Amino acid sequence: MKKILLIVAGILLLSTTSLHAQYIPGGPYDYTGKELNTITTAVPFLLVAPDSRAGAMGDMGVATSADVNSQHHNPSKYVFNKNKFGISVSYSPWLRKLVNDINLLYLSTYYKITDNDALSFSLRYFSLGDISFTDVNGEPMGDQKPNEFSIDLGYTRKLIDELSIAITPRFIYSNLTAGQYVEGQETNAGLAGAADVSLFYEQDFGFKKNKDMNSTLRAGLNISNIGNKISYSSGTLRRDFLPTNLKLGVSYTVEFDQYNKLMAGVECSKLLVPTNPVYKTDSTGHIEYDAALNPIILAGKNPDVSVAQGIFQSFGDAPGGASEEFKEVNWSVGLEYSYRDLLFVRAGYFYEHPTKGNRQFITVGAGIHYSIFGLDVAYLFTVDQHHPLENTLRFTLSFDFKSFDKQEIKTQGRIQMN
């Protein structure tokens, strides 16, 4: 089991390595864009959909209807929530195909100050379980419990009746090595600050031929984790990009009558960080350098740039050109059926290109919301057999209040019963 834990730790630590990865083909000029060329960043746990509703719809959430867990997907949705205050707790056992002690916990809450303003808060905690560290000779260096967490505080404001905007500052803490020495240098916890900028649009429509039917069109945009690079050791110039991510989505809901409602949506996302270039290599596979000691790039662009330049550069720096840029876009589609806003059934699909990570999975889930109480569950099926994400479960417990008045809360429950 310790060997498995070390392997998992290595996989997670690889996601925090610098973007100065190199592609070493059979020859220095044979890159075709069909080879594996994933984009790596620090703290990838920030991209994991923590709640069961989105988890059951292929991780789709930027343009769905407002709920308590909108903080992760699109905080701009909060002012469109019909209720006043809500709080939820989500739990996800992670990588259960490999180990049994990696978990993601998520706390989210919001409060509508007025119909046009809302405040929101979330705490995300990712535990990597017990890991036994060893040195290069395999000698034990002690057991540790690496962990990461982030804290958000968001403000949402309606610009017009159908459009809102949100700003969400974030503090990030990542302690992966617990102060261990790597290559003779002491490591420390990585610290970073970031922010999300999001927009949300919601418009209701009626049907002339059937006045009992209504529909709602929603669209959303969220650029998340815009922040400084992160470092895991002092006295080094190497700093890693945060997973700055762009999400765009649209959904359409049809309310057939007062009991039945169906929502369908699609969402795309793209990392706004540099893609690994193809470096010129010698016959032994080592990178060649020019007279200024800079690595010679055959295709793509230099990834050692500022955060702002990396964001803009990410739209055109793939060594395989436009076709590879398109492969860096992930897609989610989802469906949600609800009966009386009491019972919910959901399904979805997530697609990531095989050369960019190859996460492809089908998701299903269900929920029950009664009065102020909600319980949602999601389950993940991977397309490939024996995938580490296979059989992933998510659980979300939520409470949503129309007001803080006890009598109104009781009335809300009676209305739900009727």
Coordinates of C-alpha atoms in Angstrom, one line a residue:
M1 CA 0.0 0.0 0.0
K2 CA 2.9 2.4 0.7
K3 CA 4.2 1.9 -2.8
I4 CA 0.8 2.7 -4.2
L5 CA 0.6 5.8 -2.1
L6 CA 4.0 6.9 -3.3
I7 CA 2.9 6.4 -6.9
V8 CA -0.2 8.5 -6.3
A9 CA 1.8 11.2 -4.6
G10 CA 4.1 11.2 -7.6
I11 CA 1.2 11.7 -10.0
L12 CA -0.2 14.6 -8.0
L13 CA 3.3 16.2 -7.6
L14 CA 3.8 15.9 -11.3
S15 CA 0.8 18.2 -11.8
T16 CA 2.8 20.9 -9.9
T17 CA 5.9 20.7 -12.0
S18 CA 7.1 23.5 -14.2
L19 CA 5.8 23.9 -17.7
H20 CA 9.3 23.5 -19.1
A21 CA 8.4 20.0 -20.1
Q22 CA 9.9 18.7 -23.3
Y23 CA 8.6 16.5 -26.1
I24 CA 11.3 14.0 -27.1
P25 CA 10.2 12.2 -30.3
G26 CA 12.0 9.6 -32.3
G27 CA 13.6 12.5 -34.2
P28 CA 13.8 16.2 -33.5
Y29 CA 11.4 17.2 -36.3
D30 CA 8.6 14.6 -36.3
Y31 CA 6.0 16.2 -34.1
T32 CA 2.5 15.9 -35.8
G33 CA 0.2 17.1 -33.1
K34 CA -1.1 13.6 -32.4
E35 CA 1.3 12.9 -29.6
L36 CA 0.4 13.3 -25.9
N37 CA 1.0 16.9 -24.9
T38 CA -1.0 17.6 -21.8
I39 CA -1.0 21.0 -20.1
T40 CA 0.2 20.9 -16.5
T41 CA -0.3 23.4 -13.7
A42 CA -0.1 23.7 -10.0
V43 CA -3.1 23.1 -7.7
P44 CA -5.3 21.2 -10.2
F45 CA -7.7 20.4 -7.4
L46 CA -9.2 23.9 -8.0
L47 CA -10.7 22.6 -11.3
V48 CA -12.6 19.6 -9.7
A49 CA -16.3 20.1 -9.6
P50 CA -17.0 19.6 -5.9
D51 CA -20.9 19.4 -5.9
S52 CA -23.2 16.5 -6.9
R53 CA -25.5 18.5 -9.1
A54 CA -22.7 19.5 -11.6
G55 CA -21.0 16.2 -11.0
A56 CA -24.1 14.4 -12.3
M57 CA -24.2 16.6 -15.5
G58 CA -20.7 16.0 -16.8
D59 CA -19.3 18.8 -14.5
M60 CA -21.5 21.3 -16.3
G61 CA -22.5 24.4 -14.2
V62 CA -21.5 27.7 -15.6
A63 CA -24.9 28.3 -17.2
T64 CA -27.3 26.2 -15.2
S65 CA -29.9 27.7 -12.9
A66 CA -28.7 29.2 -9.6
D67 CA -28.1 27.0 -6.6
V68 CA -26.1 27.1 -3.4
N69 CA -22.9 25.7 -5.1
S70 CA -22.7 28.4 -7.8
Q71 CA -19.5 29.7 -6.2
H72 CA -17.3 27.2 -8.0
H73 CA -19.0 27.3 -11.4
N74 CA -20.3 30.9 -11.8
P75 CA -20.9 33.1 -8.7
S76 CA -22.8 35.6 -10.9
K77 CA -25.8 33.2 -10.6
Y78 CA -26.4 33.9 -6.9
V79 CA -28.6 37.1 -7.5
F80 CA -30.9 34.9 -9.6
N81 CA -31.5 32.5 -6.7
K82 CA -35.1 32.7 -5.5
N83 CA -34.1 32.2 -1.9
K84 CA -32.3 34.5 0.5
F85 CA -29.7 32.4 2.1
G86 CA -28.2 29.0 1.6
I87 CA -25.4 26.7 2.8
S88 CA -24.2 23.3 1.5
V89 CA -21.5 20.7 2.3
S90 CA -20.1 18.4 -0.4
Y91 CA -17.9 15.3 0.0
S92 CA -16.1 13.4 -2.8
P93 CA -13.9 10.3 -2.2
W94 CA -11.3 10.8 -4.8
L95 CA -9.3 8.2 -6.8
R96 CA -10.9 5.3 -5.0
K97 CA -9.7 2.9 -7.7
L98 CA -6.2 3.5 -6.3
V99 CA -6.4 4.4 -2.7
N100 CA -9.0 4.9 0.0
D101 CA -7.9 8.1 1.8
I102 CA -7.9 10.9 -0.7
N103 CA -10.9 13.2 -0.2
L104 CA -12.3 16.5 -1.4
L105 CA -14.5 18.5 1.0
Y106 CA -16.4 21.6 0.0
L107 CA -18.4 24.2 2.0
S108 CA -20.4 26.9 0.1
T109 CA -22.7 29.6 1.3
Y110 CA -24.4 32.7 0.0
Y111 CA -26.5 35.6 1.2
K112 CA -28.6 38.0 -0.9
I113 CA -28.3 41.5 0.5
T114 CA -30.9 42.8 -1.9
D115 CA -32.5 41.4 -5.1
N116 CA -29.5 42.9 -7.0
D117 CA -26.6 42.1 -4.6
A118 CA -25.2 39.0 -3.1
L119 CA -22.2 37.9 -1.0
S120 CA -20.8 34.3 -1.2
F121 CA -18.2 32.3 0.5
S122 CA -16.6 28.8 0.0
L123 CA -13.9 26.6 1.5
R124 CA -12.4 23.8 -0.5
Y125 CA -10.2 21.2 1.3
F126 CA -8.3 18.5 -0.5
S127 CA -6.6 15.8 1.6
L128 CA -4.0 13.5 -0.1
G129 CA -4.2 11.0 2.8
D130 CA -1.2 9.3 4.4
I131 CA 2.0 9.3 2.4
S132 CA 5.3 7.7 3.3
F133 CA 8.2 9.8 2.1
T134 CA 11.6 8.2 1.2
D135 CA 14.9 9.6 -0.1
V136 CA 16.6 8.8 -3.3
N137 CA 18.0 5.6 -1.7
G138 CA 14.6 4.4 -0.5
E139 CA 15.3 5.3 3.1
P140 CA 12.2 6.4 5.1
M141 CA 11.8 10.1 5.8
G142 CA 8.6 9.9 7.8
D143 CA 4.9 9.8 7.2
Q144 CA 2.9 12.9 6.4
K145 CA -0.6 14.0 5.4
P146 CA -0.2 16.5 2.5
N147 CA -3.2 18.8 1.9
E148 CA -4.4 21.8 -0.1
F149 CA -7.2 24.3 0.5
S150 CA -8.6 27.4 -0.9
I151 CA -10.9 30.1 0.5
D152 CA -13.2 32.3 -1.6
L153 CA -15.2 35.4 -0.9
G154 CA -17.4 36.7 -3.8
Y155 CA -19.6 39.7 -4.5
T156 CA -22.3 39.5 -7.2
R157 CA -24.2 42.5 -8.7
K158 CA -27.0 42.7 -11.2
L159 CA -26.1 45.0 -14.1
I160 CA -29.6 44.8 -15.6
D161 CA -32.6 42.5 -14.8
E162 CA -31.2 39.8 -17.1
L163 CA -27.5 40.2 -16.6
S164 CA -25.1 39.9 -13.6
I165 CA -21.4 40.1 -12.8
A166 CA -19.3 38.7 -10.0
I167 CA -15.8 39.1 -8.6
T168 CA -14.4 36.3 -6.5
P169 CA -11.0 36.8 -4.7
R170 CA -9.3 33.5 -3.6
F171 CA -6.5 32.5 -1.2
I172 CA -4.7 29.2 -2.1
Y173 CA -2.6 27.1 0.2
S174 CA -0.8 23.9 -1.1
N175 CA 1.3 21.8 1.2
L176 CA 2.4 18.7 -0.8
T177 CA 5.8 17.9 0.7
A178 CA 5.4 18.8 4.4
G179 CA 8.8 20.5 4.5
Q180 CA 10.8 17.6 3.0
Y181 CA 14.1 18.2 1.2
V182 CA 14.1 17.7 -2.5
E183 CA 17.5 17.6 -4.3
G184 CA 19.1 19.1 -1.2
Q185 CA 16.7 22.0 -1.0
E186 CA 14.0 22.5 1.7
T187 CA 10.5 22.7 0.3
N188 CA 7.6 24.8 1.8
A189 CA 3.9 25.2 1.3
G190 CA 2.9 27.1 -1.8
L191 CA 0.8 30.2 -1.3
A192 CA -1.0 32.2 -4.0
G193 CA -3.8 34.7 -4.5
A194 CA -6.2 34.6 -7.4
A195 CA -9.6 35.8 -8.5
D196 CA -12.6 34.8 -10.7
V197 CA -14.5 37.1 -13.0
S198 CA -17.9 35.9 -14.2
L199 CA -21.0 36.9 -16.1
F200 CA -24.5 35.3 -16.2
Y201 CA -27.5 36.0 -18.3
E202 CA -31.1 34.7 -17.7
Q203 CA -34.2 35.4 -19.8
D204 CA -37.7 33.9 -19.4
F205 CA -39.9 33.2 -22.4
G206 CA -43.5 32.1 -22.8
F207 CA -45.4 30.0 -25.3
K208 CA -48.3 31.7 -27.2
K209 CA -50.0 28.4 -28.0
N210 CA -49.7 27.0 -24.5
K211 CA -49.8 29.5 -21.7
D212 CA -49.1 26.8 -19.1
M213 CA -45.6 26.2 -20.6
N214 CA -42.6 28.5 -19.9
S215 CA -39.0 28.4 -20.9
T216 CA -35.7 30.0 -19.7
L217 CA -32.5 30.7 -21.6
R218 CA -29.3 31.0 -19.6
A219 CA -25.8 31.7 -20.6
G220 CA -22.6 32.0 -18.5
L221 CA -18.9 32.9 -18.6
N222 CA -16.3 32.4 -15.9
I223 CA -12.6 33.0 -16.0
S224 CA -11.3 31.4 -12.9
N225 CA -8.0 31.4 -10.9
I226 CA -6.4 34.5 -12.4
G227 CA -3.5 34.9 -10.1
N228 CA 0.2 34.9 -9.4
K229 CA 2.5 31.9 -10.0
I230 CA 3.1 29.6 -7.1
S231 CA 6.4 28.2 -5.7
Y232 CA 7.2 25.3 -3.4
S233 CA 10.7 26.3 -2.3
S234 CA 12.6 29.4 -1.4
G235 CA 15.6 30.6 -3.3
T236 CA 14.4 29.3 -6.6
L237 CA 13.3 31.1 -9.7
R238 CA 10.9 28.3 -10.8
R239 CA 7.3 29.2 -10.3
D240 CA 4.3 27.4 -11.6
F241 CA 1.1 28.6 -13.2
L242 CA -2.2 28.4 -11.5
P243 CA -5.0 26.6 -13.5
T244 CA -6.5 29.8 -15.0
N245 CA -9.5 28.4 -16.8
L246 CA -12.1 29.8 -19.2
K247 CA -15.7 28.4 -19.2
L248 CA -18.5 29.2 -21.6
G249 CA -21.9 27.6 -21.5
V250 CA -25.6 27.9 -22.4
S251 CA -28.7 26.0 -21.1
Y252 CA -32.3 26.0 -22.0
T253 CA -35.1 25.0 -19.6
V254 CA -38.7 24.1 -20.6
E255 CA -41.3 24.0 -17.9
F256 CA -44.1 21.9 -19.3
D257 CA -46.5 22.5 -16.5
Q258 CA -46.4 23.2 -12.8
Y259 CA -45.0 19.8 -12.1
N260 CA -42.5 18.8 -14.9
K261 CA -39.4 20.7 -16.0
L262 CA -36.4 19.7 -18.2
M263 CA -33.1 21.5 -18.6
A264 CA -30.5 20.8 -21.3
G265 CA -27.1 22.5 -21.6
V266 CA -23.6 22.5 -23.1
E267 CA -20.4 23.9 -21.8
C268 CA -16.8 24.2 -23.0
S269 CA -13.7 25.1 -21.1
K270 CA -10.0 25.8 -21.8
L271 CA -6.9 26.3 -19.7
L272 CA -5.5 29.8 -20.2
V273 CA -1.8 28.8 -19.5
P274 CA 1.0 28.1 -22.0
T275 CA 1.1 24.8 -23.9
N276 CA 4.4 22.8 -23.8
P277 CA 6.4 23.6 -27.0
V278 CA 8.6 21.2 -29.0
Y279 CA 12.3 21.8 -28.2
K280 CA 15.1 20.9 -30.5
T281 CA 17.0 17.9 -29.2
D282 CA 20.2 16.2 -30.1
S283 CA 20.7 12.5 -30.9
T284 CA 20.6 11.6 -27.2
G285 CA 17.3 13.3 -26.6
H286 CA 18.8 16.3 -24.7
I287 CA 17.5 19.8 -25.4
E288 CA 19.8 22.0 -27.5
Y289 CA 20.5 25.6 -26.5
D290 CA 21.4 28.7 -28.4
A291 CA 24.3 31.1 -27.7
A292 CA 22.3 32.9 -25.0
L293 CA 21.6 29.6 -23.3
N294 CA 17.9 29.6 -24.2
P295 CA 16.4 26.3 -25.3
I296 CA 15.8 26.2 -29.0
I297 CA 12.1 25.9 -29.8
L298 CA 11.1 24.1 -33.0
A299 CA 7.3 24.6 -32.6
G300 CA 5.1 26.5 -30.2
K301 CA 6.1 29.4 -28.0
N302 CA 8.3 30.0 -25.0
P303 CA 6.2 29.1 -21.9
D304 CA 8.4 31.1 -19.5
V305 CA 6.2 34.2 -19.6
S306 CA 4.2 36.3 -17.2
V307 CA 0.7 35.4 -16.2
A308 CA -1.0 38.0 -18.3
Q309 CA 1.1 37.1 -21.4
G310 CA 0.4 33.4 -20.7
I311 CA -3.4 34.0 -20.8
F312 CA -3.3 35.7 -24.2
Q313 CA -0.6 33.4 -25.6
S314 CA -2.6 30.3 -24.7
F315 CA -5.0 30.9 -27.6
G316 CA -2.2 30.4 -30.2
D317 CA 0.9 28.7 -28.8
A318 CA 0.1 25.0 -29.4
P319 CA 3.0 23.5 -31.4
G320 CA 0.4 21.7 -33.6
G321 CA -1.3 24.9 -34.6
A322 CA -5.0 25.6 -34.7
S323 CA -6.0 21.9 -34.8
E324 CA -4.1 21.3 -31.5
E325 CA -5.6 24.4 -29.9
F326 CA -9.1 23.1 -30.6
K327 CA -8.1 19.8 -28.9
E328 CA -7.4 21.8 -25.7
V329 CA -11.1 22.6 -25.4
N330 CA -13.0 20.3 -23.1
W331 CA -16.8 19.7 -23.5
S332 CA -19.6 19.0 -21.1
V333 CA -23.3 18.2 -21.9
G334 CA -25.9 17.7 -19.3
L335 CA -29.6 17.0 -18.7
E336 CA -31.8 17.6 -15.6
Y337 CA -35.4 16.6 -15.1
S338 CA -37.3 17.8 -12.1
Y339 CA -40.7 16.9 -10.7
R340 CA -42.3 19.7 -8.7
D341 CA -38.8 20.9 -7.9
L342 CA -38.8 18.1 -5.4
L343 CA -37.3 15.1 -7.2
F344 CA -34.4 15.4 -9.7
V345 CA -32.8 13.0 -12.2
R346 CA -29.6 14.1 -14.0
A347 CA -27.2 12.8 -16.6
G348 CA -24.2 14.1 -18.5
Y349 CA -21.0 13.5 -20.4
F350 CA -17.5 15.0 -20.2
Y351 CA -15.0 14.9 -23.0
E352 CA -11.3 15.7 -23.0
H353 CA -9.1 14.9 -26.1
P354 CA -6.9 11.8 -25.7
T355 CA -3.7 13.9 -26.4
K356 CA -4.7 16.4 -23.7
G357 CA -5.5 14.1 -20.7
N358 CA -8.1 11.7 -22.1
R359 CA -10.7 12.2 -19.3
Q360 CA -13.9 10.9 -20.9
F361 CA -16.8 9.9 -18.6
I362 CA -20.5 9.5 -18.3
T363 CA -22.3 10.8 -15.2
V364 CA -25.6 10.2 -13.6
G365 CA -27.3 11.4 -10.4
A366 CA -30.4 12.1 -8.4
G367 CA -31.6 14.5 -5.8
I368 CA -34.4 15.3 -3.4
H369 CA -35.2 18.8 -2.3
Y370 CA -37.9 19.2 0.4
S371 CA -38.7 22.5 2.0
I372 CA -35.3 24.0 3.0
F373 CA -33.5 20.7 2.8
G374 CA -31.7 19.1 -0.3
L375 CA -29.7 15.9 -0.8
D376 CA -27.9 15.2 -4.1
V377 CA -25.8 12.3 -5.2
A378 CA -23.7 11.8 -8.4
Y379 CA -21.9 8.8 -9.8
L380 CA -19.2 8.7 -12.6
F381 CA -18.7 6.0 -15.2
T382 CA -15.4 6.2 -17.2
V383 CA -15.4 5.4 -20.9
D384 CA -12.1 3.5 -20.5
Q385 CA -11.9 0.5 -18.2
H386 CA -9.7 0.6 -15.2
H387 CA -9.5 4.4 -15.2
P388 CA -8.5 6.0 -11.8
L389 CA -11.7 8.2 -11.8
E390 CA -14.0 5.2 -12.3
N391 CA -16.8 4.8 -9.8
T392 CA -16.3 8.3 -8.3
L393 CA -19.1 9.4 -6.0
R394 CA -20.2 12.8 -4.8
F395 CA -22.5 13.7 -2.0
T396 CA -24.0 17.2 -1.4
L397 CA -26.2 18.2 1.6
S398 CA -27.8 21.7 1.3
F399 CA -30.1 24.0 3.1
D400 CA -31.8 26.9 1.3
F401 CA -33.9 29.6 3.1
K402 CA -36.3 32.1 1.7
S403 CA -35.9 34.2 4.8
F404 CA -34.7 33.9 8.4
D405 CA -38.2 34.2 9.8
K406 CA -39.3 30.9 11.5
Q407 CA -42.9 31.3 10.4
E408 CA -42.0 31.8 6.8
I409 CA -39.7 28.7 6.9
K410 CA -42.7 26.7 8.1
T411 CA -44.9 28.1 5.4
Q412 CA -42.3 27.3 2.8
G413 CA -42.4 23.7 3.9
R414 CA -46.3 23.5 3.7
I415 CA -46.2 25.0 0.2
Q416 CA -43.7 22.3 -0.9
M417 CA -46.0 19.6 0.5
N418 CA -49.0 20.9 -1.4

